[in-house]
Amino acid sequence: MNTTPSTRATDRCWIEVDLHALVRNAKALGAQARKPLMPMVKADAYGLGMLPVVRALEATDPWGYGVATITEGEELRKAQIHRPILVITPQEPTAKPHKAIRAANLIPALGDAKSIRLWMMTGGGDWHLSIDTGMNRAGIRYDDIGSLAEVLTACPPAGAFTHFHSSELDNGSMELQTQRFLDAVAAMPAMPPMLHTENSAAIERTSPSPWSVVRPGVFLYGVGSGGKIEPEPVVRFYACVVDIHDLKPGDTVSYDATWVAKRPTRLATLGVGYADGYRRSLGNRGTVLINGKRAPVAGTVTMDLTMVDVTGIECQRGDIATLMGQDGEERLTVEQVGAACDLSPYELLTALRARAPRLYI
Ligand SMILES: *Cc1c(COP(=O)(O)O)cnc(C)c1O
């Protein structure tokens, strides 16, 4: 595991994405599920960069990819990705999105009679039935499949799927949703050739997968849920020390003066702020690593700069601080940084998309 950045990408801050670790995480999931993957690469691959991520994952021979929007699917087609691409969110019930989906040779996830008819009328083709088994977000209710009997007979789907709301919890909800999914599939006029349900946490808990493909997201990007397998970290976030200040007791730091020096204090200013994805809510709560030591964030994180307390830590202008990653014996995981500012790892990663450049390893 890297303890230092591979290169100094800028004199401010940057994000390293370890594509080797990403590929190893994908292979670990494949070995666990013993089924092909449909990596979820929505939201710019959770903020890591959709195209580099997909190009790396191509080497693992996935079944195809899952995206949330038509635009994301179109981008993959423009990049010469020819595998199946499932657009998992519902579309506006007009011909326009359905035509766009067909033009890009994408697969829609449909869950109501009107959309299925529109898909047929605009030319038909492969589609997957979205079945809601308890999330109450998208798709046909598991106990209402009968209302689609006519359209399902006229235009049978190539697949059917559902999504778990709490697969990271061992509370019986996944089993209940699975039973509802099985009942719903049994109520279809014909069994579709492909069935899928599992996100990362569900794959971690179930081996081998009983379904046709699995749909991992966050595990690929280095965040596990404490299941049977652990992912390798994929994201490392670094920032440079751009200034050093010595404070006297009573001096305050940053906007609203929320941090007051209680003793002679040395502060390092880092070239990173919330416009780079280092969240404002980490003010007075986050920690960074400098020369193998933990340095707490002092005061409010500003748009472009963040101050950390380096009293007693060897630190000079130009040193590199690790915001996520490893430095010597110390490590900061995406989960730990998220916990420090009450954000889920998903939210933290998808917000890393602003100004900080990405360096692909
Ligand atoms: C985002 C998403 C996934 C992936 O979930 P993770 O928890 O990131 O593994 C799987 N299926 C659907 C329908 C999704 O929206």
Coordinates of C-alpha atoms and ligand atoms in Angstrom, one line a residue:
M1 CA 0.0 0.0 0.0
N2 CA 1.3 3.4 -0.9
T3 CA 2.3 5.6 1.9
T4 CA 3.4 8.6 -0.2
P5 CA 1.8 10.1 -3.3
S6 CA 3.2 8.8 -6.6
T7 CA 3.7 12.3 -7.9
R8 CA 3.1 15.9 -6.9
A9 CA 0.3 16.6 -9.3
T10 CA -0.2 20.3 -8.5
D11 CA 1.0 22.8 -5.9
R12 CA -2.4 22.7 -4.2
C13 CA -4.3 19.4 -4.0
W14 CA -5.1 16.4 -6.0
I15 CA -6.9 13.0 -5.8
E16 CA -5.1 9.8 -6.7
V17 CA -7.3 7.0 -8.0
D18 CA -5.7 3.6 -7.8
L19 CA -7.1 1.8 -10.8
H20 CA -5.1 -1.4 -9.9
A21 CA -6.9 -1.5 -6.5
L22 CA -10.2 -0.9 -8.3
V23 CA -9.6 -3.8 -10.6
R24 CA -8.6 -6.1 -7.7
N25 CA -11.8 -5.1 -5.8
A26 CA -13.8 -6.0 -8.9
K27 CA -12.1 -9.4 -9.2
A28 CA -12.7 -10.0 -5.4
L29 CA -16.4 -9.4 -5.9
G30 CA -16.5 -11.6 -9.0
A31 CA -14.8 -14.4 -7.0
Q32 CA -17.3 -13.9 -4.2
A33 CA -20.4 -13.8 -6.4
R34 CA -19.2 -16.2 -9.1
K35 CA -21.4 -14.2 -11.5
P36 CA -20.6 -11.5 -14.0
L37 CA -20.5 -7.9 -12.7
M38 CA -22.6 -5.0 -13.8
P39 CA -20.5 -2.2 -12.2
M40 CA -22.5 0.8 -11.2
V41 CA -20.6 3.8 -12.7
K42 CA -23.3 6.4 -12.2
A43 CA -22.4 9.9 -10.9
D44 CA -19.0 9.9 -12.6
A45 CA -18.2 6.5 -11.0
Y46 CA -19.0 7.9 -7.6
G47 CA -16.9 11.0 -8.3
L48 CA -13.8 9.1 -9.3
G49 CA -14.1 9.7 -13.1
M50 CA -16.4 7.4 -15.2
L51 CA -14.3 6.9 -18.3
P52 CA -10.9 6.0 -16.6
V53 CA -12.8 3.7 -14.2
V54 CA -14.7 2.0 -17.0
R55 CA -11.6 1.6 -19.2
A56 CA -9.8 -0.1 -16.2
L57 CA -12.8 -2.3 -15.5
E58 CA -13.0 -3.5 -19.2
A59 CA -10.1 -5.7 -18.4
T60 CA -12.3 -7.7 -15.9
D61 CA -14.8 -8.5 -18.7
P62 CA -17.9 -7.3 -16.9
W63 CA -21.4 -8.1 -18.3
G64 CA -22.0 -4.4 -18.8
Y65 CA -22.5 -1.2 -16.8
G66 CA -25.2 0.5 -14.8
V67 CA -25.7 4.2 -15.1
A68 CA -28.4 6.6 -13.7
T69 CA -28.9 9.0 -16.6
I70 CA -29.1 8.8 -20.4
T71 CA -26.3 11.3 -20.7
E72 CA -24.0 9.0 -18.7
G73 CA -24.8 6.1 -21.1
E74 CA -24.2 8.3 -24.1
E75 CA -20.8 9.3 -22.8
L76 CA -19.8 5.6 -22.5
R77 CA -21.0 5.0 -26.1
K78 CA -19.0 8.0 -27.3
A79 CA -15.9 6.4 -25.6
Q80 CA -16.4 3.2 -27.6
I81 CA -17.8 1.1 -24.8
H82 CA -19.9 -1.6 -26.5
R83 CA -21.2 -3.7 -23.6
P84 CA -24.8 -3.5 -22.4
I85 CA -25.6 -0.4 -20.4
L86 CA -28.6 -0.3 -18.1
V87 CA -30.1 3.1 -17.2
I88 CA -31.5 2.4 -13.7
T89 CA -33.7 5.5 -13.1
P90 CA -37.2 6.1 -14.4
Q91 CA -37.6 8.4 -17.5
E92 CA -40.2 11.1 -18.3
P93 CA -43.2 9.3 -19.9
T94 CA -42.8 10.8 -23.3
A95 CA -41.2 9.5 -26.5
K96 CA -38.2 11.7 -26.3
P97 CA -36.1 9.9 -23.6
H98 CA -37.1 6.5 -25.1
K99 CA -35.8 7.6 -28.5
A100 CA -32.5 8.8 -27.0
I101 CA -32.1 5.5 -25.1
R102 CA -32.5 3.6 -28.3
A103 CA -30.3 5.9 -30.3
A104 CA -27.5 5.2 -27.9
N105 CA -28.3 1.5 -27.7
L106 CA -29.0 1.7 -23.9
I107 CA -31.3 -0.6 -21.9
P108 CA -34.1 1.2 -20.0
A109 CA -35.3 0.2 -16.6
L110 CA -39.1 0.5 -16.8
G111 CA -41.7 0.0 -14.2
D112 CA -45.1 1.2 -15.4
A113 CA -47.4 0.4 -18.3
K114 CA -47.2 3.8 -19.9
S115 CA -43.4 3.7 -20.2
I116 CA -43.4 0.1 -21.4
R117 CA -46.0 1.0 -24.2
L118 CA -43.9 4.0 -25.1
W119 CA -40.8 1.8 -25.4
M120 CA -42.7 -0.6 -27.7
M121 CA -44.2 2.3 -29.8
T122 CA -40.8 3.9 -30.3
G123 CA -39.3 0.6 -31.5
G124 CA -38.9 -1.8 -28.6
G125 CA -35.8 -3.7 -27.8
D126 CA -34.2 -5.0 -24.6
W127 CA -35.5 -3.5 -21.4
H128 CA -35.5 -4.6 -17.7
L129 CA -38.5 -4.5 -15.4
S130 CA -37.8 -2.5 -12.3
I131 CA -39.6 -4.1 -9.3
D132 CA -40.0 -2.2 -6.0
T133 CA -39.9 -4.5 -3.1
G134 CA -39.7 -2.0 -0.3
M135 CA -37.5 0.9 -1.2
N136 CA -40.6 2.8 -2.5
R137 CA -38.4 4.8 -4.9
A138 CA -38.9 3.4 -8.4
G139 CA -40.5 0.6 -10.3
I140 CA -43.7 -1.5 -10.1
R141 CA -44.8 -2.6 -6.7
Y142 CA -44.0 -6.3 -6.0
D143 CA -47.7 -7.1 -5.4
D144 CA -49.0 -5.2 -8.4
I145 CA -47.3 -7.2 -11.2
G146 CA -50.8 -8.4 -12.4
S147 CA -51.6 -4.9 -13.6
L148 CA -48.8 -5.2 -16.2
A149 CA -49.8 -8.6 -17.5
E150 CA -50.9 -7.3 -20.9
V151 CA -47.8 -5.2 -21.6
L152 CA -45.4 -7.9 -20.2
T153 CA -46.9 -10.4 -22.7
A154 CA -46.8 -8.0 -25.6
C155 CA -43.2 -6.8 -24.8
P156 CA -41.4 -9.3 -22.5
P157 CA -38.4 -7.8 -20.7
A158 CA -34.9 -9.1 -21.0
G159 CA -34.4 -8.8 -17.3
A160 CA -36.0 -8.0 -14.0
F161 CA -34.4 -6.5 -10.9
T162 CA -35.0 -5.0 -7.5
H163 CA -32.9 -2.9 -5.1
F164 CA -32.3 -3.6 -1.3
H165 CA -32.7 -0.7 1.1
S166 CA -30.6 -2.0 4.0
S167 CA -28.4 -4.8 2.7
E168 CA -25.6 -3.7 5.0
L169 CA -27.8 -4.6 8.0
D170 CA -28.4 -8.1 9.1
N171 CA -32.0 -7.4 10.0
G172 CA -34.0 -9.7 7.8
S173 CA -35.1 -6.9 5.4
M174 CA -32.9 -8.3 2.5
E175 CA -34.6 -11.8 3.0
L176 CA -38.1 -10.2 3.0
Q177 CA -37.3 -8.1 -0.2
T178 CA -35.9 -11.2 -1.8
Q179 CA -39.1 -13.2 -1.1
R180 CA -41.2 -10.3 -2.5
F181 CA -39.0 -10.3 -5.6
L182 CA -39.4 -14.0 -6.1
D183 CA -43.2 -13.7 -5.8
A184 CA -43.2 -10.8 -8.2
V185 CA -41.2 -12.7 -10.8
A186 CA -43.4 -15.8 -10.4
A187 CA -46.4 -13.5 -11.2
M188 CA -44.9 -12.4 -14.5
P189 CA -46.4 -14.1 -17.7
A190 CA -42.9 -15.4 -18.4
M191 CA -39.6 -15.6 -16.5
P192 CA -37.1 -13.1 -17.9
P193 CA -33.7 -14.5 -18.9
M194 CA -31.9 -12.2 -16.5
L195 CA -32.6 -11.5 -12.8
H196 CA -30.5 -9.2 -10.5
T197 CA -30.8 -7.7 -7.0
E198 CA -27.4 -7.3 -5.3
N199 CA -25.5 -4.1 -4.5
S200 CA -22.1 -4.2 -2.8
A201 CA -23.2 -5.0 0.7
A202 CA -25.5 -7.8 -0.5
I203 CA -22.7 -9.3 -2.6
E204 CA -20.4 -9.2 0.4
R205 CA -23.0 -11.2 2.4
T206 CA -24.1 -13.7 -0.2
S207 CA -21.8 -16.2 -1.9
P208 CA -22.3 -17.5 -4.5
S209 CA -24.9 -15.1 -5.9
P210 CA -28.2 -16.8 -6.8
W211 CA -28.9 -14.3 -9.6
S212 CA -27.6 -13.7 -13.2
V213 CA -25.4 -10.7 -12.5
V214 CA -24.5 -8.5 -9.5
R215 CA -24.5 -4.7 -9.3
P216 CA -21.6 -3.4 -7.2
G217 CA -20.9 0.3 -6.7
V218 CA -19.2 1.6 -3.6
F219 CA -17.1 -1.6 -2.9
L220 CA -15.3 -1.1 -6.2
Y221 CA -14.4 2.4 -5.1
G222 CA -12.8 1.1 -1.8
V223 CA -15.7 1.3 0.7
G224 CA -16.8 -1.9 2.4
S225 CA -19.6 -2.7 4.8
G226 CA -17.8 -5.0 7.1
G227 CA -19.0 -8.2 5.3
K228 CA -17.1 -11.3 4.4
I229 CA -14.6 -9.5 2.1
E230 CA -12.9 -6.1 2.5
P231 CA -12.1 -3.8 -0.4
E232 CA -8.7 -2.2 -0.9
P233 CA -8.7 1.6 -0.7
V234 CA -8.9 3.3 -4.1
V235 CA -9.0 7.0 -3.4
R236 CA -6.1 9.0 -1.9
F237 CA -6.6 12.8 -1.3
Y238 CA -3.5 15.0 -0.9
A239 CA -2.9 18.7 -0.3
C240 CA 0.2 20.8 0.0
V241 CA 1.2 23.1 2.9
V242 CA 1.1 26.5 1.2
D243 CA 1.7 28.7 4.3
I244 CA 2.7 28.4 8.0
H245 CA 1.6 30.7 10.8
D246 CA 2.7 31.0 14.4
L247 CA -0.1 32.1 16.7
K248 CA -0.1 33.5 20.2
P249 CA -2.7 32.5 22.8
G250 CA -6.0 34.2 22.1
D251 CA -5.4 34.4 18.3
T252 CA -8.3 33.1 16.3
V253 CA -8.5 31.1 13.0
S254 CA -10.6 31.4 9.9
Y255 CA -14.1 32.7 9.3
D256 CA -16.3 33.3 12.3
A257 CA -13.2 32.9 14.6
T258 CA -14.5 29.5 15.8
W259 CA -11.0 28.3 16.8
V260 CA -9.0 30.1 19.5
A261 CA -5.4 29.4 20.3
K262 CA -5.0 28.2 23.9
R263 CA -1.2 28.1 23.7
P264 CA 1.5 29.1 21.3
T265 CA 0.3 27.3 18.2
R266 CA 1.8 26.5 14.8
L267 CA -0.7 26.3 12.0
A268 CA -0.2 24.9 8.5
T269 CA -2.4 26.3 5.7
L270 CA -3.3 23.6 3.1
G271 CA -4.1 24.3 -0.5
V272 CA -7.5 22.6 -0.4
G273 CA -11.0 23.8 0.4
Y274 CA -14.6 22.9 0.0
A275 CA -14.5 23.8 -3.7
D276 CA -12.1 20.8 -4.0
G277 CA -14.5 18.5 -2.2
Y278 CA -12.9 18.8 1.3
R279 CA -16.2 19.5 3.0
R280 CA -16.9 22.6 5.1
S281 CA -18.4 20.4 7.8
L282 CA -14.9 19.1 8.5
G283 CA -14.1 22.4 10.2
N284 CA -12.9 21.8 13.8
R285 CA -13.7 18.1 13.3
G286 CA -11.5 16.7 10.6
T287 CA -7.9 15.4 10.8
V288 CA -5.2 15.2 8.2
L289 CA -1.8 13.3 8.3
I290 CA 1.4 15.2 7.9
N291 CA 4.8 13.5 8.1
G292 CA 3.1 10.4 9.7
K293 CA 1.4 12.5 12.4
R294 CA -2.3 13.4 12.9
A295 CA -3.0 17.2 12.6
P296 CA -6.6 18.4 13.5
V297 CA -8.4 20.9 11.3
A298 CA -8.4 24.3 13.1
G299 CA -11.4 26.6 12.3
T300 CA -13.7 26.7 9.4
V301 CA -12.7 25.0 6.1
T302 CA -12.8 27.8 3.5
M303 CA -13.4 27.6 -0.2
D304 CA -9.8 27.3 -1.2
L305 CA -7.7 26.9 2.0
T306 CA -7.9 24.8 5.2
M307 CA -5.8 25.3 8.3
V308 CA -4.5 22.5 10.5
D309 CA -2.8 22.5 13.9
V310 CA 0.8 21.2 13.4
T311 CA 2.1 22.3 16.8
G312 CA 4.9 19.9 17.7
I313 CA 4.8 18.2 14.3
E314 CA 7.7 18.7 11.9
C315 CA 6.2 20.6 9.0
Q316 CA 7.3 23.0 6.3
R317 CA 5.9 24.8 3.3
G318 CA 5.7 22.4 0.4
D319 CA 5.1 19.3 2.6
I320 CA 2.2 17.0 1.5
A321 CA -0.7 16.4 3.8
T322 CA -2.8 13.3 3.4
L323 CA -6.6 14.0 3.7
M324 CA -7.6 10.4 2.8
G325 CA -5.1 7.6 2.5
Q326 CA -2.0 6.4 4.5
D327 CA 1.0 8.2 5.8
G328 CA 3.5 6.0 7.8
E329 CA 1.5 4.0 10.3
E330 CA -1.5 6.3 10.2
R331 CA -4.4 5.9 7.9
L332 CA -7.6 7.9 7.1
T333 CA -10.3 5.9 5.4
V334 CA -13.2 7.4 3.4
E335 CA -15.5 6.1 6.1
Q336 CA -13.5 7.8 8.9
V337 CA -13.5 11.1 7.1
G338 CA -17.2 10.8 6.4
A339 CA -17.9 9.9 10.0
A340 CA -16.0 13.0 11.1
C341 CA -18.4 15.2 9.2
D342 CA -21.6 13.1 9.4
L343 CA -21.6 12.2 5.7
S344 CA -22.0 8.8 4.2
P345 CA -19.0 7.6 2.3
Y346 CA -21.2 7.8 -0.8
E347 CA -21.8 11.5 -0.3
L348 CA -18.2 12.2 0.5
L349 CA -16.9 10.5 -2.7
T350 CA -19.5 11.9 -5.1
A351 CA -18.6 15.4 -3.9
L352 CA -14.9 15.0 -4.7
R353 CA -15.7 16.0 -8.2
A354 CA -15.1 19.8 -8.1
R355 CA -11.7 21.4 -8.7
A356 CA -9.2 18.9 -7.5
P357 CA -7.5 17.2 -10.4
R358 CA -7.4 13.4 -10.5
L359 CA -4.3 11.4 -11.1
Y360 CA -4.9 7.8 -12.3
I361 CA -2.4 5.2 -11.1
Ligands
LIG1 C1 -26.3 2.7 -6.9 C2 -26.9 1.4 -7.1 C3 -26.3 0.2 -6.9 C4 -24.9 0.1 -6.2 O1 -25.0 0.2 -4.9 P1 -23.7 0.2 -3.9 O2 -24.3 0.2 -2.5 O3 -22.9 1.4 -4.2 O4 -23.0 -1.1 -4.2 C5 -26.9 -1.0 -7.2 N1 -28.2 -1.0 -7.7 C6 -28.9 0.1 -7.9 C7 -30.2 0.1 -8.5 C8 -28.3 1.3 -7.6 O5 -29.0 2.5 -7.8

